[in-house]
Structure formats: C-alpha cells, structure tokens
Amino acid sequence: MTAQRRAELAEGIAGVRDRIAAACAAADRDEAEITLIAVTKTFPASDVRLLAGLGLTDVGENRDQEARPKAADCADLPLTWHFVGSLQTNKARAVAGYADVVHSVDRSRLVTALSDAAVRAGRTLRCLVQVSLDEEEGRGGAPVRDVPALADGIAGADGLELGGVMAVAPLGADPAPAFTRLAEVAAEVRRNHPDASIVSAGMSGDLEQAIASGATHLRVGTALLGGRRAIVR
Ligand SMILES: *Cc1c(COP(=O)(O)O)cnc(C)c1O
C-alpha cells in the first residue's frame, strides 16, 4: 500500500522536523544549519523514492551490498548519498561509484583506497573522519589523537574533499559529553581546515543532544522509517 506507506513516512518526517525545530529553538540555532539524512538501511528502494517525493534530499546506508543496488534503482532521483557504515578497503571502489559523502573514514589505508577509487571513477568524494568517543567499545572510528593526521591525509588526497567529522554516541551512556567532545575535535580540525564544517552526529534517540552540541548533519533511521528487523550477518 504505497499511499499508506507514504502517509507513515510523512508522519515520521513531520515528527522529526518538529523535534529538530524544538532543539534548534532551545539551542538558539537556525534550522537551516541542519541537514537531515534518512538512514534507509533495511528498507526498500521504494521507501527512498517516497522520501524523495516528500522532500528529503539526503539518504544514508551502512552496507555496500545493500546500498549499491538501491542507489542504482534511485539514480534518477536528485539525492545525496551518504555512506555511514564501517567500510572495508576492498569495498572502496564500489562505494566511490555511488556515494557522495563517506562518514566513516577512520584509518589511513582507507584514505588511500578511497582516493584511488574516486580518481578512477572520476568523482569527488567528500569524506568525514569518524571519531571514536569510547575507545574500548569498537563501534568504529579513529582515536581522537589520530584525527588531525587523518584530516590532513584526506585534505591532501586526490579525488577527496575533507568535509568534517562524524561520531556515534557510546552505547548506554549519556550522549551529551560525547557530543561535546566531538565538538572540540571538530573545532580543532577546522583550525587547519576551515571549510571542514560538517559535524555528523545524532540519531533517532539523541538528535536533541547532538543539535545542542553543534551537529550539522543528523543520521536518522527509526524515527523516520519505523523499526528495523534484526539483520543476521
Ligand atoms: C543505523 C544508523 C543510524 C540511524 O540509527 P537510528 O537509531 O535508527 O536513527 C545512524 N548512524 C549510523 C552509523 C547507523 O548505522
């Protein structure tokens, strides 16, 4: 039932937009500073198409196997594709074919692989350094001390453009201090790279705290699209 799904998605968008508006008002920020990325993982290309019809411009995916065919299905739509999941170097070439922004750059080998792939594809990839805010948990991301060198590496690589930083809040902890730390790391990156203004933080459960700490890009799945079924990998 396309009409019913469209209505559900419209309701999801309205709810998230209300939360963004309230969080921006509370933080004295302009809503225009915020880009809402719909994380469409596990949902079909038909949902991406409906979201685009409802005015969303940015979509995110976390697995190449799923993202590649979906992006191909939706190639006629004016969308910006964000790759937000952990990325193996052997997938860099595939991802460089459809992604516009890669949020999960956390090691120098990946910088090299993405640069080679982007040059080969004749594309420019905007890359964010993924920062680990809980160094023991292993949810991906570079330790804070490695961030400046990675940022310099991206900025100097052919085919890549440094967009800024990204993080996922630590599981089961208050996200606010983690997002404050991310804001500090982002400010440090901007000292050498003033155009690297993206701070990708905030998901369905913590977008208010992310906005309060200066996030520019929110990656929202569940609150827009509904619950995901568990994926067996
Ligand atoms: C799935 C995912 C999201 C969206 O999570 P929700 O809690 O469903 O909003 C955001 N960022 C990354 C990296 C993800 O993998």
Coordinates of N, CA and C in Angstrom, one line a residue, residues 7-222:
A7 N 2.0 8.0 3.8 CA 1.4 8.7 5.0 C 2.3 8.4 6.2
E8 N 2.7 7.2 6.4 CA 3.6 6.8 7.5 C 4.9 7.6 7.5
L9 N 5.5 7.6 6.3 CA 6.8 8.4 6.2 C 6.6 9.9 6.4
A10 N 5.5 10.4 5.8 CA 5.2 11.8 6.0 C 5.1 12.1 7.5
E11 N 4.4 11.2 8.2 CA 4.3 11.4 9.7 C 5.6 11.4 10.4
G12 N 6.4 10.4 9.9 CA 7.8 10.3 10.5 C 8.6 11.6 10.3
I13 N 8.5 12.1 9.1 CA 9.3 13.3 8.7 C 8.8 14.5 9.6
A14 N 7.4 14.6 9.7 CA 6.9 15.7 10.4 C 7.3 15.7 11.9
G15 N 7.3 14.5 12.4 CA 7.7 14.3 13.8 C 9.2 14.7 14.0
V16 N 10.0 14.2 13.1 CA 11.5 14.5 13.3 C 11.7 16.0 13.0
R17 N 11.0 16.6 12.1 CA 11.2 18.0 11.8 C 10.8 18.9 13.0
D18 N 9.7 18.4 13.7 CA 9.2 19.1 14.9 C 10.3 19.0 16.0
R19 N 10.9 17.8 16.2 CA 12.0 17.7 17.2 C 13.2 18.6 16.8
I20 N 13.5 18.6 15.5 CA 14.7 19.5 15.1 C 14.4 20.9 15.4
A21 N 13.1 21.3 15.1 CA 12.8 22.8 15.3 C 12.9 23.1 16.8
A22 N 12.3 22.2 17.6 CA 12.4 22.5 19.1 C 13.8 22.5 19.6
A23 N 14.6 21.6 19.1 CA 16.0 21.5 19.6 C 16.8 22.7 19.1
C24 N 16.5 23.2 17.9 CA 17.2 24.4 17.4 C 16.8 25.6 18.2
A25 N 15.5 25.7 18.5 CA 15.0 26.8 19.3 C 15.7 26.9 20.6
A26 N 15.8 25.7 21.3 CA 16.4 25.6 22.6 C 17.8 25.9 22.6
A27 N 18.5 25.6 21.5 CA 20.0 25.9 21.3 C 20.3 27.2 20.7
D28 N 19.2 28.0 20.3 CA 19.4 29.2 19.6 C 20.1 29.0 18.3
R29 N 19.7 28.0 17.6 CA 20.4 27.7 16.3 C 19.3 27.8 15.2
D30 N 19.8 28.1 14.0 CA 18.9 28.2 12.8 C 18.7 26.8 12.2
E31 N 17.5 26.4 12.0 CA 17.2 25.1 11.4 C 17.9 24.9 10.1
A32 N 18.1 25.9 9.4 CA 18.8 25.8 8.0 C 20.2 25.3 8.1
E33 N 20.8 25.3 9.3 CA 22.1 24.7 9.5 C 22.1 23.2 9.6
I34 N 20.9 22.6 9.7 CA 20.8 21.2 9.9 C 20.4 20.4 8.6
T35 N 21.2 19.4 8.3 CA 20.8 18.5 7.2 C 20.3 17.2 7.8
L36 N 19.1 16.8 7.4 CA 18.5 15.6 7.9 C 18.8 14.5 6.8
I37 N 19.6 13.4 7.3 CA 19.9 12.3 6.4 C 19.0 11.1 6.9
A38 N 18.2 10.6 6.0 CA 17.3 9.5 6.2 C 18.2 8.2 6.1
V39 N 18.4 7.5 7.2 CA 19.2 6.2 7.1 C 18.2 5.1 6.7
T40 N 18.3 4.7 5.5 CA 17.3 3.8 4.9 C 17.7 2.3 4.9
K41 N 18.8 2.0 5.6 CA 19.2 0.6 5.7 C 18.1 -0.3 6.1
T42 N 18.0 -1.5 5.5 CA 17.0 -2.5 5.7 C 15.6 -2.1 5.0
F43 N 15.4 -0.9 4.6 CA 14.2 -0.5 3.9 C 14.4 -0.5 2.4
P44 N 13.3 -0.7 1.7 CA 13.5 -0.9 0.2 C 13.6 0.5 -0.5
A45 N 14.1 0.3 -1.8 CA 14.2 1.5 -2.6 C 12.9 2.3 -2.8
S46 N 11.8 1.5 -2.7 CA 10.5 2.2 -2.8 C 10.3 3.3 -1.7
D47 N 10.9 3.0 -0.5 CA 10.8 3.9 0.6 C 11.7 5.2 0.3
V48 N 12.9 4.9 -0.3 CA 13.8 6.0 -0.7 C 13.0 7.0 -1.7
R49 N 12.3 6.3 -2.6 CA 11.6 7.1 -3.6 C 10.5 7.9 -3.0
L50 N 9.8 7.3 -2.0 CA 8.7 8.1 -1.3 C 9.3 9.2 -0.5
L51 N 10.4 9.0 0.2 CA 11.1 10.0 1.0 C 11.5 11.2 0.1
A52 N 12.0 10.8 -1.1 CA 12.4 11.9 -2.0 C 11.2 12.7 -2.5
G53 N 10.1 12.0 -2.7 CA 8.9 12.7 -3.1 C 8.3 13.6 -2.0
L54 N 8.7 13.2 -0.8 CA 8.2 14.0 0.4 C 9.2 15.1 0.7
G55 N 10.2 15.3 -0.1 CA 11.1 16.4 0.0 C 12.5 16.2 0.7
L56 N 12.7 14.9 1.1 CA 14.0 14.6 1.7 C 15.1 14.6 0.5
T57 N 16.3 15.1 0.8 CA 17.3 15.2 -0.2 C 18.5 14.3 0.1
D58 N 18.6 13.8 1.3 CA 19.8 13.1 1.7 C 19.4 11.7 2.3
V59 N 20.1 10.7 1.8 CA 19.9 9.3 2.3 C 21.2 8.7 2.7
G60 N 21.1 7.8 3.7 CA 22.3 7.2 4.3 C 22.1 5.7 4.3
E61 N 23.2 5.0 4.0 CA 23.2 3.5 4.0 C 24.5 3.0 4.7
N62 N 24.5 1.8 5.3 CA 25.7 1.4 6.0 C 26.3 0.1 5.5
R63 N 25.8 -0.5 4.5 CA 26.4 -1.7 3.9 C 26.4 -1.6 2.4
D64 N 27.6 -1.8 1.8 CA 27.7 -1.7 0.3 C 26.7 -2.6 -0.4
Q65 N 26.6 -3.9 0.0 CA 25.8 -4.9 -0.7 C 24.4 -4.4 -0.8
E66 N 23.9 -3.7 0.2 CA 22.5 -3.2 0.1 C 22.4 -1.8 -0.6
A67 N 23.4 -1.0 -0.3 CA 23.4 0.4 -0.8 C 23.5 0.4 -2.3
R68 N 24.4 -0.4 -2.9 CA 24.7 -0.3 -4.3 C 23.5 -0.5 -5.2
P69 N 22.7 -1.6 -5.0 CA 21.5 -1.7 -5.9 C 20.5 -0.7 -5.6
K70 N 20.4 -0.2 -4.3 CA 19.4 0.7 -4.0 C 19.7 2.1 -4.7
A71 N 21.0 2.5 -4.6 CA 21.4 3.7 -5.3 C 21.2 3.6 -6.8
A72 N 21.4 2.4 -7.3 CA 21.2 2.3 -8.8 C 19.7 2.4 -9.1
D73 N 18.9 1.8 -8.3 CA 17.4 1.9 -8.5 C 16.9 3.3 -8.5
C74 N 17.6 4.1 -7.7 CA 17.1 5.5 -7.4 C 18.0 6.5 -8.1
A75 N 18.7 6.1 -9.1 CA 19.7 7.0 -9.8 C 19.0 8.2 -10.4
D76 N 17.7 8.1 -10.7 CA 17.0 9.2 -11.4 C 16.6 10.3 -10.4
L77 N 16.8 10.0 -9.1 CA 16.3 11.0 -8.1 C 17.4 11.9 -7.7
P78 N 17.1 13.2 -7.4 CA 18.1 14.2 -7.1 C 18.5 14.0 -5.6
L79 N 19.2 12.9 -5.3 CA 19.6 12.7 -3.9 C 21.1 12.7 -3.6
T80 N 21.5 13.1 -2.4 CA 22.8 13.0 -2.0 C 22.9 11.7 -1.2
W81 N 23.9 10.8 -1.5 CA 24.0 9.5 -0.9 C 25.2 9.5 0.1
H82 N 24.9 9.2 1.4 CA 25.9 9.1 2.4 C 26.2 7.7 2.8
F83 N 27.4 7.3 2.9 CA 27.8 6.0 3.3 C 28.2 6.2 4.8
V84 N 27.5 5.5 5.7 CA 27.7 5.8 7.1 C 28.2 4.6 7.9
G85 N 28.4 3.5 7.3 CA 28.8 2.3 8.0 C 30.3 2.0 7.9
S86 N 30.7 1.1 8.7 CA 32.2 0.8 8.6 C 32.5 0.2 7.3
L87 N 33.7 0.5 6.8 CA 34.0 0.3 5.3 C 35.3 -0.5 5.2
Q88 N 35.2 -1.6 4.5 CA 36.4 -2.4 4.2 C 37.1 -1.7 3.0
T89 N 38.4 -1.8 3.0 CA 39.1 -1.1 1.9 C 38.7 -1.8 0.5
N90 N 38.4 -3.1 0.5 CA 38.1 -3.7 -0.7 C 36.7 -3.3 -1.2
K91 N 36.0 -2.6 -0.5 CA 34.7 -2.0 -0.9 C 34.8 -0.6 -1.4
A92 N 35.9 0.0 -1.2 CA 36.1 1.4 -1.5 C 35.7 1.8 -2.9
R93 N 36.1 0.9 -3.9 CA 35.9 1.2 -5.3 C 34.4 1.2 -5.6
A94 N 33.7 0.2 -5.0 CA 32.2 0.1 -5.2 C 31.5 1.4 -4.6
V95 N 31.9 1.7 -3.4 CA 31.2 2.8 -2.7 C 31.5 4.1 -3.4
A96 N 32.7 4.3 -4.0 CA 33.1 5.5 -4.7 C 32.2 5.7 -6.0
G97 N 31.6 4.6 -6.4 CA 30.7 4.7 -7.6 C 29.4 5.4 -7.4
Y98 N 28.9 5.4 -6.1 CA 27.6 6.0 -5.9 C 27.5 6.9 -4.7
A99 N 28.4 6.8 -3.8 CA 28.4 7.7 -2.6 C 28.8 9.1 -2.9
D100 N 28.2 10.1 -2.3 CA 28.7 11.4 -2.4 C 29.5 11.8 -1.2
V101 N 29.1 11.3 0.0 CA 29.8 11.6 1.2 C 30.0 10.2 2.0
V102 N 31.3 10.0 2.4 CA 31.6 8.9 3.2 C 31.9 9.4 4.7
H103 N 31.1 8.9 5.6 CA 31.2 9.4 7.0 C 32.1 8.6 7.9
S104 N 32.6 7.5 7.4 CA 33.3 6.5 8.2 C 34.8 6.3 7.9
V105 N 35.5 7.4 7.6 CA 36.9 7.2 7.3 C 37.7 7.3 8.6
D106 N 38.3 6.1 9.0 CA 38.9 6.0 10.3 C 40.3 5.5 10.3
R107 N 40.9 5.3 9.1 CA 42.3 4.8 9.0 C 42.9 5.3 7.7
S108 N 44.3 5.4 7.7 CA 44.9 6.0 6.5 C 44.8 5.0 5.3
R109 N 44.8 3.7 5.5 CA 44.6 2.8 4.3 C 43.3 3.1 3.6
L110 N 42.3 3.4 4.4 CA 41.0 3.7 3.7 C 41.1 5.0 3.0
V111 N 41.8 6.0 3.5 CA 42.0 7.2 2.7 C 42.6 6.9 1.3
T112 N 43.7 6.1 1.4 CA 44.4 5.8 0.1 C 43.4 5.0 -0.8
A113 N 42.7 4.1 -0.3 CA 41.8 3.3 -1.1 C 40.7 4.1 -1.7
L114 N 40.1 5.0 -0.9 CA 39.0 5.9 -1.4 C 39.5 6.9 -2.5
S115 N 40.7 7.4 -2.2 CA 41.3 8.3 -3.2 C 41.5 7.6 -4.5
D116 N 42.1 6.5 -4.5 CA 42.4 5.7 -5.8 C 41.0 5.5 -6.5
A117 N 40.0 5.1 -5.7 CA 38.7 4.7 -6.3 C 38.0 6.0 -6.8
A118 N 38.1 7.1 -6.1 CA 37.5 8.3 -6.6 C 38.1 8.8 -7.9
V119 N 39.4 8.7 -7.9 CA 40.2 9.2 -9.1 C 39.8 8.3 -10.3
R120 N 39.8 7.0 -10.1 CA 39.4 6.1 -11.1 C 38.0 6.3 -11.7
A121 N 37.1 6.6 -10.7 CA 35.6 6.9 -11.1 C 35.4 8.3 -11.6
G122 N 36.4 9.1 -11.5 CA 36.3 10.5 -12.0 C 35.3 11.3 -11.1
R123 N 35.3 11.0 -9.8 CA 34.3 11.6 -8.9 C 35.1 12.3 -7.8
T124 N 34.4 13.2 -7.1 CA 35.0 13.7 -5.9 C 34.1 13.2 -4.7
L125 N 34.8 12.6 -3.7 CA 34.1 12.1 -2.6 C 34.4 13.0 -1.4
R126 N 33.3 13.4 -0.8 CA 33.5 14.2 0.5 C 33.6 13.2 1.6
C127 N 34.7 13.4 2.4 CA 35.0 12.4 3.5 C 35.0 13.0 4.9
L128 N 34.4 12.3 5.8 CA 34.4 12.7 7.2 C 35.3 11.8 8.0
V129 N 36.0 12.3 9.0 CA 36.8 11.4 9.8 C 35.8 10.9 10.9
Q130 N 35.7 9.6 11.0 CA 34.9 9.1 12.1 C 35.7 9.0 13.4
V131 N 35.2 9.6 14.4 CA 35.9 9.7 15.7 C 35.3 8.7 16.7
S132 N 36.2 8.0 17.3 CA 35.8 7.0 18.4 C 35.7 7.8 19.7
L133 N 34.5 7.8 20.2 CA 34.3 8.5 21.5 C 34.3 7.6 22.7
D134 N 34.4 6.3 22.4 CA 34.6 5.3 23.5 C 35.6 4.3 23.0
E135 N 36.8 4.6 23.3 CA 37.9 3.9 22.6 C 37.9 2.4 22.8
E136 N 37.3 1.9 23.9 CA 37.3 0.4 24.1 C 36.1 -0.3 23.4
E137 N 35.1 0.4 23.0 CA 33.9 -0.3 22.5 C 34.0 -0.9 21.1
G138 N 34.8 -0.3 20.3 CA 34.9 -0.8 18.9 C 33.7 -0.6 18.1
R139 N 33.1 0.5 18.1 CA 32.0 0.8 17.1 C 32.5 1.5 15.9
G140 N 33.8 1.4 15.7 CA 34.4 2.1 14.5 C 34.9 3.4 15.0
G141 N 35.7 4.0 14.1 CA 36.2 5.4 14.4 C 37.6 5.4 14.9
A142 N 38.3 6.5 14.6 CA 39.7 6.6 14.9 C 39.8 7.2 16.3
P143 N 40.8 6.8 17.1 CA 41.1 7.5 18.3 C 41.3 9.0 18.1
V144 N 40.9 9.8 19.1 CA 41.0 11.3 18.9 C 42.4 11.7 18.5
R145 N 43.4 11.1 19.1 CA 44.8 11.5 18.8 C 45.1 11.3 17.3
D146 N 44.4 10.4 16.6 CA 44.8 10.2 15.2 C 44.0 11.1 14.2
V147 N 43.0 11.8 14.7 CA 42.1 12.6 13.9 C 42.9 13.7 13.0
P148 N 43.8 14.5 13.6 CA 44.4 15.5 12.8 C 45.1 15.0 11.6
A149 N 45.9 13.9 11.8 CA 46.7 13.3 10.7 C 45.7 12.8 9.6
L150 N 44.6 12.1 10.0 CA 43.7 11.6 9.0 C 43.0 12.8 8.3
A151 N 42.7 13.8 9.0 CA 42.1 15.0 8.3 C 43.1 15.6 7.3
D152 N 44.3 15.7 7.6 CA 45.3 16.2 6.7 C 45.4 15.3 5.5
G153 N 45.4 14.0 5.8 CA 45.5 13.0 4.7 C 44.4 13.1 3.7
I154 N 43.2 13.2 4.2 CA 42.0 13.4 3.3 C 42.1 14.7 2.5
A155 N 42.5 15.8 3.2 CA 42.5 17.1 2.5 C 43.6 17.1 1.4
G156 N 44.6 16.3 1.6 CA 45.7 16.2 0.6 C 45.5 15.2 -0.5
A157 N 44.5 14.4 -0.4 CA 44.4 13.2 -1.3 C 43.6 13.6 -2.6
D158 N 44.1 13.2 -3.7 CA 43.4 13.4 -5.0 C 42.0 12.8 -4.9
G159 N 41.0 13.4 -5.4 CA 39.6 12.9 -5.5 C 38.8 13.0 -4.2
L160 N 39.5 13.4 -3.1 CA 38.8 13.5 -1.9 C 38.7 15.0 -1.4
E161 N 37.7 15.2 -0.6 CA 37.5 16.6 -0.1 C 37.2 16.3 1.4
L162 N 37.8 17.1 2.3 CA 37.6 16.9 3.7 C 36.3 17.6 4.1
G163 N 35.3 16.9 4.6 CA 34.0 17.5 4.9 C 33.9 17.9 6.4
G164 N 34.6 17.1 7.3 CA 34.5 17.3 8.7 C 34.6 16.0 9.5
V165 N 33.8 15.9 10.5 CA 33.9 14.7 11.4 C 32.5 14.1 11.7
M166 N 32.6 12.9 12.1 CA 31.4 12.1 12.4 C 31.6 11.3 13.7
A167 N 30.6 11.0 14.4 CA 30.7 10.1 15.5 C 29.3 9.4 15.9
V168 N 29.4 8.3 16.5 CA 28.2 7.6 17.0 C 28.4 7.7 18.5
A169 N 27.4 8.1 19.3 CA 27.5 8.2 20.7 C 27.7 6.8 21.3
P170 N 28.5 6.8 22.4 CA 28.7 5.5 23.1 C 27.4 4.9 23.5
L171 N 27.3 3.6 23.4 CA 26.1 2.8 23.8 C 25.9 2.9 25.3
G172 N 24.7 3.1 25.7 CA 24.3 3.1 27.1 C 24.9 4.1 28.0
A173 N 25.4 5.2 27.4 CA 25.9 6.3 28.2 C 25.3 7.6 27.8
D174 N 25.3 8.6 28.6 CA 24.8 9.9 28.3 C 25.5 10.4 27.1
P175 N 24.8 10.7 26.0 CA 25.4 11.2 24.7 C 26.0 12.6 24.8
A176 N 25.5 13.4 25.8 CA 25.9 14.8 25.8 C 27.4 15.1 25.9
P177 N 28.0 14.5 26.9 CA 29.5 14.7 27.0 C 30.3 14.2 25.8
A178 N 29.8 13.1 25.2 CA 30.5 12.6 24.0 C 30.3 13.6 22.8
F179 N 29.1 14.2 22.7 CA 29.0 15.2 21.6 C 29.7 16.4 21.9
T180 N 29.9 16.8 23.1 CA 30.7 18.0 23.5 C 32.2 17.7 23.1
R181 N 32.6 16.5 23.4 CA 34.0 16.1 23.0 C 34.1 16.2 21.5
L182 N 33.1 15.7 20.7 CA 33.2 15.7 19.3 C 33.3 17.2 18.8
A183 N 32.5 18.0 19.4 CA 32.6 19.5 19.0 C 34.0 20.0 19.2
E184 N 34.6 19.6 20.2 CA 36.0 20.1 20.4 C 37.0 19.6 19.3
V185 N 36.8 18.3 19.0 CA 37.6 17.7 18.0 C 37.3 18.4 16.6
A186 N 36.0 18.7 16.4 CA 35.7 19.3 15.1 C 36.3 20.7 15.0
A187 N 36.3 21.4 16.2 CA 36.9 22.8 16.2 C 38.4 22.7 15.9
E188 N 39.0 21.7 16.4 CA 40.5 21.5 16.2 C 40.8 21.2 14.7
V189 N 39.9 20.4 14.1 CA 40.1 20.1 12.7 C 39.9 21.4 11.9
R190 N 39.0 22.2 12.3 CA 38.7 23.5 11.5 C 39.8 24.5 11.6
R191 N 40.7 24.4 12.6 CA 41.8 25.3 12.7 C 42.7 25.2 11.5
N192 N 42.9 24.0 11.0 CA 43.8 23.8 9.8 C 42.9 23.7 8.6
H193 N 41.7 23.4 8.7 CA 40.8 23.1 7.5 C 39.5 23.9 7.7
P194 N 39.5 25.2 7.5 CA 38.3 26.0 7.9 C 37.0 25.6 7.2
D195 N 37.1 25.0 6.0 CA 35.9 24.6 5.3 C 35.3 23.2 5.7
A196 N 36.0 22.6 6.6 CA 35.5 21.2 7.1 C 34.5 21.4 8.1
S197 N 33.3 21.9 7.7 CA 32.3 22.3 8.7 C 31.3 21.3 9.2
I198 N 31.4 20.1 8.6 CA 30.3 19.1 8.9 C 30.6 18.4 10.2
V199 N 29.6 18.4 11.1 CA 29.6 17.6 12.3 C 28.4 16.6 12.2
S200 N 28.7 15.4 11.9 CA 27.7 14.4 11.7 C 27.5 13.6 13.0
A201 N 26.4 13.9 13.7 CA 26.1 13.3 15.0 C 24.6 13.3 15.2
G202 N 24.2 12.4 16.0 CA 22.7 12.5 16.3 C 22.0 11.5 15.5
M203 N 21.2 10.6 16.2 CA 20.4 9.6 15.5 C 19.0 9.7 16.2
S204 N 18.2 8.7 16.0 CA 16.8 8.8 16.4 C 16.7 9.1 17.9
G205 N 17.6 8.5 18.7 CA 17.5 8.7 20.2 C 18.2 9.8 20.8
D206 N 19.0 10.5 20.0 CA 19.9 11.6 20.7 C 20.1 12.8 19.8
L207 N 19.1 13.0 18.9 CA 19.3 14.2 18.0 C 19.3 15.5 18.7
E208 N 18.5 15.6 19.8 CA 18.4 16.9 20.5 C 19.8 17.2 21.1
Q209 N 20.4 16.2 21.8 CA 21.7 16.5 22.4 C 22.8 16.8 21.3
A210 N 22.7 16.2 20.1 CA 23.6 16.5 19.0 C 23.4 17.9 18.6
I211 N 22.2 18.3 18.4 CA 21.9 19.7 18.0 C 22.5 20.7 19.0
A212 N 22.3 20.4 20.3 CA 22.8 21.3 21.3 C 24.3 21.4 21.3
S213 N 25.0 20.4 20.8 CA 26.4 20.4 20.7 C 26.9 20.9 19.4
G214 N 26.1 21.3 18.5 CA 26.6 21.9 17.2 C 26.6 20.9 16.0
A215 N 25.9 19.8 16.1 CA 25.8 18.9 14.9 C 25.2 19.7 13.7
T216 N 25.7 19.3 12.6 CA 25.2 19.9 11.3 C 24.4 18.9 10.5
H217 N 24.7 17.6 10.7 CA 24.1 16.5 10.0 C 23.6 15.4 10.9
L218 N 22.3 15.1 10.8 CA 21.7 14.1 11.7 C 21.5 12.9 10.8
R219 N 21.8 11.7 11.4 CA 21.6 10.4 10.6 C 20.4 9.7 11.3
V220 N 19.2 9.8 10.7 CA 18.0 9.3 11.4 C 17.4 8.2 10.7
G221 N 17.2 7.0 11.3 CA 16.6 5.9 10.7 C 15.2 5.6 11.3
T222 N 15.2 5.0 12.5 CA 14.0 4.5 13.1 C 12.9 5.6 13.2

